[in-house]
mmCIF file of C-alpha atoms and ligand atoms in Angstrom:
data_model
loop_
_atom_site.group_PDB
_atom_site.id
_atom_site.type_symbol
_atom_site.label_atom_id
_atom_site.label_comp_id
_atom_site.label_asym_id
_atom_site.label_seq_id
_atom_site.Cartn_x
_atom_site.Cartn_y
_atom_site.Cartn_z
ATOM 1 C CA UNK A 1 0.000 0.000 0.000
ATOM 2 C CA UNK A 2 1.274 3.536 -1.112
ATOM 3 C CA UNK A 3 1.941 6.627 1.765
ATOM 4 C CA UNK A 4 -1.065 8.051 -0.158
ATOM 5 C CA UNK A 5 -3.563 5.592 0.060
ATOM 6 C CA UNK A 6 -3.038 4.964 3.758
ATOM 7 C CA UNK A 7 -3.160 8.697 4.216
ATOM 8 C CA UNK A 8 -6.053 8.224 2.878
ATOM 9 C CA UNK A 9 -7.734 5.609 4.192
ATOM 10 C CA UNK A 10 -6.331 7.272 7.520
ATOM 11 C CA UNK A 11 -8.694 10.186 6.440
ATOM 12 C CA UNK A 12 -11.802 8.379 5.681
ATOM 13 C CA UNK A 13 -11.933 6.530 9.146
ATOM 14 C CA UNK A 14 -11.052 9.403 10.993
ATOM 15 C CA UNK A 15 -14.037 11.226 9.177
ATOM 16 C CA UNK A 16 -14.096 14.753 10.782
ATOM 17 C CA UNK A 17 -12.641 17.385 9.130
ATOM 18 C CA UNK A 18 -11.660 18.920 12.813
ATOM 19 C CA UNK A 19 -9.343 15.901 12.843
ATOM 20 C CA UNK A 20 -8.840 16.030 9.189
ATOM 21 C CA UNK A 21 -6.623 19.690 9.475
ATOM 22 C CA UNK A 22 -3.912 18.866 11.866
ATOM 23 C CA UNK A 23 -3.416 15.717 9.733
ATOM 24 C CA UNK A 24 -3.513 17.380 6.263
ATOM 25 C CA UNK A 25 -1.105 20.311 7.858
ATOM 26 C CA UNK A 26 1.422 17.350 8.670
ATOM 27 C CA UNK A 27 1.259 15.417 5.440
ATOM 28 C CA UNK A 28 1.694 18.318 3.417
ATOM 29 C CA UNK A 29 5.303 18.960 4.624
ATOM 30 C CA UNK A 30 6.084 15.243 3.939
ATOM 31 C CA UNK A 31 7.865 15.612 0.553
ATOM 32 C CA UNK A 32 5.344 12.791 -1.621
ATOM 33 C CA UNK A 33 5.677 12.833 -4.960
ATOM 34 C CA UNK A 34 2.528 13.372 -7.281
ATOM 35 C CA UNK A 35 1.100 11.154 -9.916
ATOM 36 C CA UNK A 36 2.224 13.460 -12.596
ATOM 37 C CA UNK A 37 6.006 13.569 -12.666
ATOM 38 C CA UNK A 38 5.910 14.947 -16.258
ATOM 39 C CA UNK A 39 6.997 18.977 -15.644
ATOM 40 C CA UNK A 40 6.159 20.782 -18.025
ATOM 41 C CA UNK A 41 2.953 18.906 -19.156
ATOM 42 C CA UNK A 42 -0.228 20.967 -19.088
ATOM 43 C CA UNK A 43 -1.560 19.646 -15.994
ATOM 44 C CA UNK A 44 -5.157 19.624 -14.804
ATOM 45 C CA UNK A 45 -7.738 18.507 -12.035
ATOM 46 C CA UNK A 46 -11.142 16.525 -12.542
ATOM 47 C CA UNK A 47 -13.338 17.323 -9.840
ATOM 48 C CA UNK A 48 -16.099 14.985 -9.518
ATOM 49 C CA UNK A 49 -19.457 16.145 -7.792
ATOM 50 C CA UNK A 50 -20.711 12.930 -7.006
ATOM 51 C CA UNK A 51 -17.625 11.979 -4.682
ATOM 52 C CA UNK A 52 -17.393 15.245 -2.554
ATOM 53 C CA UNK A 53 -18.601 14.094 1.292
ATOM 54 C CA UNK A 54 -18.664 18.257 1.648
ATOM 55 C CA UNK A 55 -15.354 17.657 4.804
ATOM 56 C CA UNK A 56 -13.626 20.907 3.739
ATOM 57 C CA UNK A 57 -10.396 19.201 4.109
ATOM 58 C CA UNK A 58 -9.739 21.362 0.846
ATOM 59 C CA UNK A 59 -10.478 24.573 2.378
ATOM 60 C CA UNK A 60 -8.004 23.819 5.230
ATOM 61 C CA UNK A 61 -5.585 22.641 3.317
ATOM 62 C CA UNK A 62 -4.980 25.652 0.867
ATOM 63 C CA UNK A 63 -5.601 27.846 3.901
ATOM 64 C CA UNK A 64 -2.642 26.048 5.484
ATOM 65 C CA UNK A 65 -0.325 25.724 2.360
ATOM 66 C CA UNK A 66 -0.708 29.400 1.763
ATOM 67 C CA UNK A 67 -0.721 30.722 5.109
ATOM 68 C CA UNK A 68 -4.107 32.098 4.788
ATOM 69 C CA UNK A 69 -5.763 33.391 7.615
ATOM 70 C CA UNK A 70 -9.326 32.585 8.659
ATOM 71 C CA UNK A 71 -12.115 34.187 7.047
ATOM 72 C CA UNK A 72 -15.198 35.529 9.593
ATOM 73 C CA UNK A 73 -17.701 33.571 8.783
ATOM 74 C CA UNK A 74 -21.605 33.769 9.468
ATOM 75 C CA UNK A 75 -24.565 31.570 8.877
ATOM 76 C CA UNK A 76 -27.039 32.783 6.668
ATOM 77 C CA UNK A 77 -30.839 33.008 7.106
ATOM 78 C CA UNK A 78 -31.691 30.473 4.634
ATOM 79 C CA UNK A 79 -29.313 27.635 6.424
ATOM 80 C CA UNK A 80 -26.781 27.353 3.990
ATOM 81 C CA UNK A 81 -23.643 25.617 4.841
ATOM 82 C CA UNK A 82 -21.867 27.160 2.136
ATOM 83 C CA UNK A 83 -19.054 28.872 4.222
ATOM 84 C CA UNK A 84 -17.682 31.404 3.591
ATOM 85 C CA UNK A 85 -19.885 31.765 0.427
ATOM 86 C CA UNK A 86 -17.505 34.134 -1.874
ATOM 87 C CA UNK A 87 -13.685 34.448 -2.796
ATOM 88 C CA UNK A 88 -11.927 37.129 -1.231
ATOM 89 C CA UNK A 89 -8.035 37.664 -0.586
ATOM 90 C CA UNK A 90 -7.576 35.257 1.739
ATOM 91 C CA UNK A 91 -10.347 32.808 0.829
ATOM 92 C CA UNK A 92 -9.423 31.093 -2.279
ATOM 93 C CA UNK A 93 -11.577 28.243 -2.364
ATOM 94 C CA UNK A 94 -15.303 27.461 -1.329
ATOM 95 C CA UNK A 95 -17.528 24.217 -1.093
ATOM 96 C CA UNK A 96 -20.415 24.426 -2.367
ATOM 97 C CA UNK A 97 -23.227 22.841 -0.233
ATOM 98 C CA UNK A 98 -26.776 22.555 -2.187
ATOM 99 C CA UNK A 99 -29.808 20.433 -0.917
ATOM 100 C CA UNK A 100 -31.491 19.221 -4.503
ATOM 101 C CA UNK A 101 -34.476 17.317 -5.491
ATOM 102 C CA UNK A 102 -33.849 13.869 -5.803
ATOM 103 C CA UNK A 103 -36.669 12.419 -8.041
ATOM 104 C CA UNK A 104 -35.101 9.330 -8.797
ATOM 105 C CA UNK A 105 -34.326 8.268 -5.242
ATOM 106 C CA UNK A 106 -37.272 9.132 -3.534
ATOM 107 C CA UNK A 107 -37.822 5.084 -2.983
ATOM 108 C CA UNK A 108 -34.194 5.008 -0.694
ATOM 109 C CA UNK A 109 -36.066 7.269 1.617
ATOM 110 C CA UNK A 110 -33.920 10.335 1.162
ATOM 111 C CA UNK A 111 -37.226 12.121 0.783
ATOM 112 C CA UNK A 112 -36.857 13.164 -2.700
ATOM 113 C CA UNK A 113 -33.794 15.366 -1.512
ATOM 114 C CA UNK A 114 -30.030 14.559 -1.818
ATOM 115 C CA UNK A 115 -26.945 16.611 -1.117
ATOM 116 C CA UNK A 116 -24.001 17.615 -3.891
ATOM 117 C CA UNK A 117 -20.787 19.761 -2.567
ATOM 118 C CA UNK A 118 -18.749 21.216 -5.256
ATOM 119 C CA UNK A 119 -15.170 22.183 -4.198
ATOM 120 C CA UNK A 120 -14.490 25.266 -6.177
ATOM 121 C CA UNK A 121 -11.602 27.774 -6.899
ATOM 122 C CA UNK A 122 -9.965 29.747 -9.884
ATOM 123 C CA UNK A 123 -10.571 27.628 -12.543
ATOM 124 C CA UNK A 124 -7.173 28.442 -13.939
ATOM 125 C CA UNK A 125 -8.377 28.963 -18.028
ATOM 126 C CA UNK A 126 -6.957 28.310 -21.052
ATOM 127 C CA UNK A 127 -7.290 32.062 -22.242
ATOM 128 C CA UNK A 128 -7.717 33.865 -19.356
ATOM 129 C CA UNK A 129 -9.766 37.172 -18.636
ATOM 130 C CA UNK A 130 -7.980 38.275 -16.040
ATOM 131 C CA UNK A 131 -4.462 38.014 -17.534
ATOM 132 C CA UNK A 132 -6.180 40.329 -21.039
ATOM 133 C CA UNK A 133 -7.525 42.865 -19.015
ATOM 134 C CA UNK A 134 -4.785 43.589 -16.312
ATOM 135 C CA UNK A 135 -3.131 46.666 -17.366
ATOM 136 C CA UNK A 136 0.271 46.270 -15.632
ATOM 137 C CA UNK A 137 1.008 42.802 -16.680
ATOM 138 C CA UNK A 138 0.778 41.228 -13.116
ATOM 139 C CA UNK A 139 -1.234 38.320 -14.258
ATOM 140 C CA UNK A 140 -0.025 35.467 -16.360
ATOM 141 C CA UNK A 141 -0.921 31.783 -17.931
ATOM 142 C CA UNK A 142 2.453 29.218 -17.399
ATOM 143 C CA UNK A 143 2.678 26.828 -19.935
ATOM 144 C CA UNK A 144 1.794 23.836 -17.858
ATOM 145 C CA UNK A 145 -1.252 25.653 -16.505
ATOM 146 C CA UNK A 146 -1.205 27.615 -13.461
ATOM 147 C CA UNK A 147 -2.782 31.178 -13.686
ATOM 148 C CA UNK A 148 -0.249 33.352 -11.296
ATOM 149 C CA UNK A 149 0.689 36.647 -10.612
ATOM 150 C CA UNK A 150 2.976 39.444 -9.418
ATOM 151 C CA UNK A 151 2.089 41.249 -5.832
ATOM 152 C CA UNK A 152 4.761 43.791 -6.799
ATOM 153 C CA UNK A 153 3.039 44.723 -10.512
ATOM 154 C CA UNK A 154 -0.105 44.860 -8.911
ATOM 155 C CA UNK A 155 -1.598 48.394 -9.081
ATOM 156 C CA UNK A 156 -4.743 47.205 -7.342
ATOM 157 C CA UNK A 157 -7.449 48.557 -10.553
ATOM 158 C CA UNK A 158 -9.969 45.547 -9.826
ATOM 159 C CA UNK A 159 -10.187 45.002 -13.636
ATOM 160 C CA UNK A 160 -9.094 41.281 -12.966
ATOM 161 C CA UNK A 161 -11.788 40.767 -10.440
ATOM 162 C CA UNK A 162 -14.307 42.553 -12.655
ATOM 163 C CA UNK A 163 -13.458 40.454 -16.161
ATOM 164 C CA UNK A 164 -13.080 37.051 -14.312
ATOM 165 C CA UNK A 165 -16.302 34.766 -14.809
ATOM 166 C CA UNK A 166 -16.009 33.898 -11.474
ATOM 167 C CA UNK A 167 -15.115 36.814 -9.459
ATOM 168 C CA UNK A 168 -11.865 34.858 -8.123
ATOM 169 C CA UNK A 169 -9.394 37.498 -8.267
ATOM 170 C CA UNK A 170 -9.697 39.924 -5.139
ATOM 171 C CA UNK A 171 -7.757 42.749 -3.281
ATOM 172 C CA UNK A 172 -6.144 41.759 -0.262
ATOM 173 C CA UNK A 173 -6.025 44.486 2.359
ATOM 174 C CA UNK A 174 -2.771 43.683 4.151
ATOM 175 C CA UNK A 175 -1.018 43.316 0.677
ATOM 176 C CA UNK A 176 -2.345 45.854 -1.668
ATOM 177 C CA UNK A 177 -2.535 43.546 -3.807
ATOM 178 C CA UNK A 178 -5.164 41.098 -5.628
ATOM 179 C CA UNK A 179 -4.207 37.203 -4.459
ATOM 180 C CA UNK A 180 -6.127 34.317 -5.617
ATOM 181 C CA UNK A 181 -5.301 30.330 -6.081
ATOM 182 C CA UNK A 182 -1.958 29.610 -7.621
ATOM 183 C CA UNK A 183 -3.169 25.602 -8.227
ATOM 184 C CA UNK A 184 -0.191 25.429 -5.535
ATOM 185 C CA UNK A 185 2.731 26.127 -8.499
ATOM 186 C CA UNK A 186 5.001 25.578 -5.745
ATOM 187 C CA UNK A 187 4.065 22.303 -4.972
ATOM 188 C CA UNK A 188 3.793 21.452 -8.443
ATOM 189 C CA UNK A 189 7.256 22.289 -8.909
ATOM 190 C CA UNK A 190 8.719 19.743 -6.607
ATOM 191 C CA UNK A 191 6.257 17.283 -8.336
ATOM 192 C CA UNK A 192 3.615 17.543 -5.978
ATOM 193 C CA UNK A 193 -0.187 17.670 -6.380
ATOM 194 C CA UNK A 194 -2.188 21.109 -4.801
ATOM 195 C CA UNK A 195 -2.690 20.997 -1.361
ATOM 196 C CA UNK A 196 -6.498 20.763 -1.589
ATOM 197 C CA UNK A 197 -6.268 17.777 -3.894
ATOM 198 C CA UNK A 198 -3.614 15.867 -1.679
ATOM 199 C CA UNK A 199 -5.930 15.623 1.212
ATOM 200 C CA UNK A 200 -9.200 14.860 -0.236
ATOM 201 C CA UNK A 201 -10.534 11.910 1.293
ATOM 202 C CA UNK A 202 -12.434 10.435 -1.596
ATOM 203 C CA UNK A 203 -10.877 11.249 -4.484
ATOM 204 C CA UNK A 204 -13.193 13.917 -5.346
ATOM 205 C CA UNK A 205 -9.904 16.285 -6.510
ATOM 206 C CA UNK A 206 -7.653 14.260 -8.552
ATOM 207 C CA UNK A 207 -4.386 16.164 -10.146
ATOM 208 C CA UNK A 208 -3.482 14.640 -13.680
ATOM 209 C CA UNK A 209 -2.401 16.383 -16.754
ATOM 210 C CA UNK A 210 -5.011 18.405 -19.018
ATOM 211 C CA UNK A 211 -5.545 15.844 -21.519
ATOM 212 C CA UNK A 212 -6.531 13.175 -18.709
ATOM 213 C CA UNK A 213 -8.903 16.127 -17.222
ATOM 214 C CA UNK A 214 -10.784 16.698 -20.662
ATOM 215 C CA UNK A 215 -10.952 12.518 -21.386
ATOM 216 C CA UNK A 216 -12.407 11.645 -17.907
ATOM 217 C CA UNK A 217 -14.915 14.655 -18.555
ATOM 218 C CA UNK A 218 -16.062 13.757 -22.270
ATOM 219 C CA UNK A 219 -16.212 10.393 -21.009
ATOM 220 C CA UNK A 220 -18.962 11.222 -18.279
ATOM 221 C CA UNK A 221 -20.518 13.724 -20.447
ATOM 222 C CA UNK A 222 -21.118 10.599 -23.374
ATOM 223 C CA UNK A 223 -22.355 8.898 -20.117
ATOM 224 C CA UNK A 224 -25.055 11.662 -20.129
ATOM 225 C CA UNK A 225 -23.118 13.738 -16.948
ATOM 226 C CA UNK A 226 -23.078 17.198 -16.394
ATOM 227 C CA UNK A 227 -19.367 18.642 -17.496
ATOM 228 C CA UNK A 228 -18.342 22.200 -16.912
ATOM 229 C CA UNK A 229 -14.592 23.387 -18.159
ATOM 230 C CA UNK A 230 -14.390 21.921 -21.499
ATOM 231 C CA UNK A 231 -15.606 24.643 -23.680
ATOM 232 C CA UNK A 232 -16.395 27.309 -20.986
ATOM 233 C CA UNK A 233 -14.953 30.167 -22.010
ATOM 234 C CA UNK A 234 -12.580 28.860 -23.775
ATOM 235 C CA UNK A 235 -11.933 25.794 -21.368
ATOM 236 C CA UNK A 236 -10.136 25.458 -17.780
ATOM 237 C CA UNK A 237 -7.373 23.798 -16.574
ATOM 238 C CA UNK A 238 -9.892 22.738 -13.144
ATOM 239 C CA UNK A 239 -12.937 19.881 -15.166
ATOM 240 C CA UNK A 240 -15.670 19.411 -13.328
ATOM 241 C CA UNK A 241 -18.090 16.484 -13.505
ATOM 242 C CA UNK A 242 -21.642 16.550 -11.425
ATOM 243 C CA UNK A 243 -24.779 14.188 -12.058
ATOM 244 C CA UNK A 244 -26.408 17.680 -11.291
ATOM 245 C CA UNK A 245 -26.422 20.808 -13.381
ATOM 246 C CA UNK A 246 -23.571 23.378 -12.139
ATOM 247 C CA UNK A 247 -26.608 26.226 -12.243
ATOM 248 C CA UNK A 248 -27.452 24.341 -9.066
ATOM 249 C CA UNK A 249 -24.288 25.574 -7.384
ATOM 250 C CA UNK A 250 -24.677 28.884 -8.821
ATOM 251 C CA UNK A 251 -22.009 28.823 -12.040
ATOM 252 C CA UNK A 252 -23.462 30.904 -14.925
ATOM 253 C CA UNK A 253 -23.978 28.801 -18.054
ATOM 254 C CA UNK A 254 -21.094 29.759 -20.490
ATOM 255 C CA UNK A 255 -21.728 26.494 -22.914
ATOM 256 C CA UNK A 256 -21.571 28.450 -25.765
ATOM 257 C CA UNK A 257 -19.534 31.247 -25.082
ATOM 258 C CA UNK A 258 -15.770 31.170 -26.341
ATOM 259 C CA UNK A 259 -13.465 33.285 -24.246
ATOM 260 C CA UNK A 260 -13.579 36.091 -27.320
ATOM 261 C CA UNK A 261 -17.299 36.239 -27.210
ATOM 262 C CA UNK A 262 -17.032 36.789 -22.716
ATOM 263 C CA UNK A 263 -14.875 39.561 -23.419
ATOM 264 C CA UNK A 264 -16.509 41.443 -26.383
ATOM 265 C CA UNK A 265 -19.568 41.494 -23.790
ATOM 266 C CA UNK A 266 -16.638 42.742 -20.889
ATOM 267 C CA UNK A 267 -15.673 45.419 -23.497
ATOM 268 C CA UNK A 268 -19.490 46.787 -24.262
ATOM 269 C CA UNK A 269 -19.873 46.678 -20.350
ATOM 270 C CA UNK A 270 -16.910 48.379 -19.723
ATOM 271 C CA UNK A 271 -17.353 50.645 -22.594
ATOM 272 C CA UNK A 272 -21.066 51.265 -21.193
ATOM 273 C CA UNK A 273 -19.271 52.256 -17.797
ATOM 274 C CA UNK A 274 -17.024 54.667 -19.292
ATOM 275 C CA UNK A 275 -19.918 56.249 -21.361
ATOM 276 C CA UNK A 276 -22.311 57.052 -18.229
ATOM 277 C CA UNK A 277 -19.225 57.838 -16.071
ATOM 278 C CA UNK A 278 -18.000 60.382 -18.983
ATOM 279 C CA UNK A 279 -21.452 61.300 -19.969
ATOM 280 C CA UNK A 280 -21.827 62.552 -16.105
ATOM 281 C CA UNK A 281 -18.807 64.435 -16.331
ATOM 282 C CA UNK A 282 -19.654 65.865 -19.223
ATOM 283 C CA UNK A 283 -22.885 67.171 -17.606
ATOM 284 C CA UNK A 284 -20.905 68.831 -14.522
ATOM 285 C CA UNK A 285 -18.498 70.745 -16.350
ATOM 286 C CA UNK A 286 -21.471 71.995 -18.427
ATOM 287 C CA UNK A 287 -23.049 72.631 -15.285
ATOM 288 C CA UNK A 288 -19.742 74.716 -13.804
ATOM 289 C CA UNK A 289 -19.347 76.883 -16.735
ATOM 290 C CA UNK A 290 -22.952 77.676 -17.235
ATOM 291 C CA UNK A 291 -22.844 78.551 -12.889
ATOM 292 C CA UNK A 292 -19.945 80.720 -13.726
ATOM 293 C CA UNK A 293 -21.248 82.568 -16.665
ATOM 294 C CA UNK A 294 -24.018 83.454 -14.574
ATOM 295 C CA UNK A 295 -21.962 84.345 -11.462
ATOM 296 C CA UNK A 296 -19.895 86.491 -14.110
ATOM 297 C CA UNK A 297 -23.143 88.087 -15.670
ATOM 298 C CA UNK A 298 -24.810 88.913 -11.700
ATOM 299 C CA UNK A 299 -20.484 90.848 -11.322
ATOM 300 C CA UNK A 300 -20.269 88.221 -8.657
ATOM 301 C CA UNK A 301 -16.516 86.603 -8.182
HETATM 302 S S1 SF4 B 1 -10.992 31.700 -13.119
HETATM 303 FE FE1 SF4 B 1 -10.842 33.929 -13.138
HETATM 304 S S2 SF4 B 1 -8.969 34.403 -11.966
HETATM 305 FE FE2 SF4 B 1 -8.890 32.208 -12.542
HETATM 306 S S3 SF4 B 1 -7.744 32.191 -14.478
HETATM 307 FE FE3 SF4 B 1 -9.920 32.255 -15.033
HETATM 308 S S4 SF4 B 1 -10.326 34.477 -15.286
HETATM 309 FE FE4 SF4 B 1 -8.391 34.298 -14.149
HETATM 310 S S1 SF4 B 2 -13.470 17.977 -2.441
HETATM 311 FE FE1 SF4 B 2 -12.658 16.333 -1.098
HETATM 312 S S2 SF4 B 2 -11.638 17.480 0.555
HETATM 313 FE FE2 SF4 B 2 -12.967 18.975 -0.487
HETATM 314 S S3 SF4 B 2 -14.903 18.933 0.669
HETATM 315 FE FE3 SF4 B 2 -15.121 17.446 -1.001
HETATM 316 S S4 SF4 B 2 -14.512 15.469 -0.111
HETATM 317 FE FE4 SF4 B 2 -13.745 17.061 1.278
#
């Protein structure tokens, strides 16, 4: 039996995820080496719905990789264990937690209800909108995948956060700077898998290259499963596979939208911006001189 798998089972008897941190802080330090040895592939991770238990293991571990410090949380009126439910600086990954109507499985007593997590991050694109729209260059795609950036060439605009599909991207007080996931480059380049994915109890986070990603996904998908990151927007480097639709979790539908087609729609929003923002101050230095021609006319100062 591998270190992994008895890390693993280790996980999945001890259940938890209180008991699940101190253990995932530990193994992360431990030096294992990842399926995908090949540097310099494009590497990717499937993500499959069905197998998330919702644990948060995930969460803790990228909060402990990247020294991320706990978000205040809250719980919100209509019970959902979402938590915390956005991205922000020092949250760069969220599970999902949606109660859904079960139709099929109504006879196994679940009440016609079942639960699906969905472990969820920067989804690390192919053409990414952040990386077009930054206009100091901080952002960048690597060749094997990872999305990263550059505290230092940061200039803190927001355009990233605004052009991502996701809103992932965010401004980090303490750094004046946007931070988001980095799909753990670091441990990537000593041949290890992300954090999140190395403590997932059932395998619901694997780390594999891209082409594996896209084959296990058009695979379910022929098997009439929900797929999201083949085509969207141009396709991600994160696949996810769910026997539920992703609208359930809250993902707009980008099917048929290449990564050109998001952005045209980014420019005519933007462009709309700039037109009511100039358009107003248009209409108060119109306002100014026509106060001052007046003022002039009454011999005022
Ligand atoms: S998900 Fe958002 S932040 Fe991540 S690479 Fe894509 S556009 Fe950039
Ligand atoms: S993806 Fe894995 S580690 Fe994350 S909540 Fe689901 S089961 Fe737990």
């Amino acid at each position: 039996m591998t270190e992994k798998m008895s890390r693993k089972d280790f996980l999945k008897a001890a259940g938890a995820s209180l008991m699940i941190a101190p253990l995932a802080l530990e193994d992360l330090d431990s030096g294992q080496r990842s399926p995908v040895q090949e540097l310099g592939k494009q590497k990717g991770v499937a993500v499959d719905v069905r197998r998330c238990i919702g644990c948060k293991a995930c969460q803790v571990a990228c909060k402990a990789w990247n020294k991320l410090p706990a978000e205040k949380t809250e719980i919100t009126a209509d019970g959902e264990y979402t938590n915390p439910t956005y991205f922000s600086g020092i949250t760069w990954k969220i599970v999902h937690f949606k109660e859904i109507g079960d139709y099929d499985n109504e006879v196994e007593g679940t009440g016609g209800l079942k639960w699906r997590m969905m472990s969820d991050n920067c989804k690390h694109c192919m053409e990414p909108s952040c990386v077009s729209v930054c206009p100091s260059g901080a952002l960048w795609k690597r060749s094997d995948g990872p999305v990263l950036y550059d505290v230092d060439r940061c200039i803190g605009c927001g355009y990233c956060t605004m052009a991502c599909p996701w809103g992932v991207p965010h401004f980090d007080d303490e750094i004046h700077a946007i931070r988001k996931c980095t799909m753990c480059h670091d441990r990537i380049d000593q041949g290890l898998e992300p954090s999140c994915v190395s403590v997932c109890p059932t395998d619901a986070l694997k780390f594999m290259t891209l082409e594996e990603a896209k084959r296990t996904a058009t695979e379910a998908e022929a098997h009439g499963l929900y797929t999201y990151g083949l085509d969207e927007v141009g396709g991600t480097s994160w696949i996810f596979v769910s026997d539920v639709p992703f609208s359930e979790f809250g993902l707009p539908e980008y099917t048929s939208v290449t990564q050109k087609g998001y952005e045209t729609d980014l420019l005519v929003k933007f462009a709309g911006a700039g037109l009511f923002v100039g358009g107003a101050l248009l209409a108060a230095i119109k306002l100014y001189a026509e106060r001052r021609e007046s003022i002039a006319k009454e011999g005022g100062d």
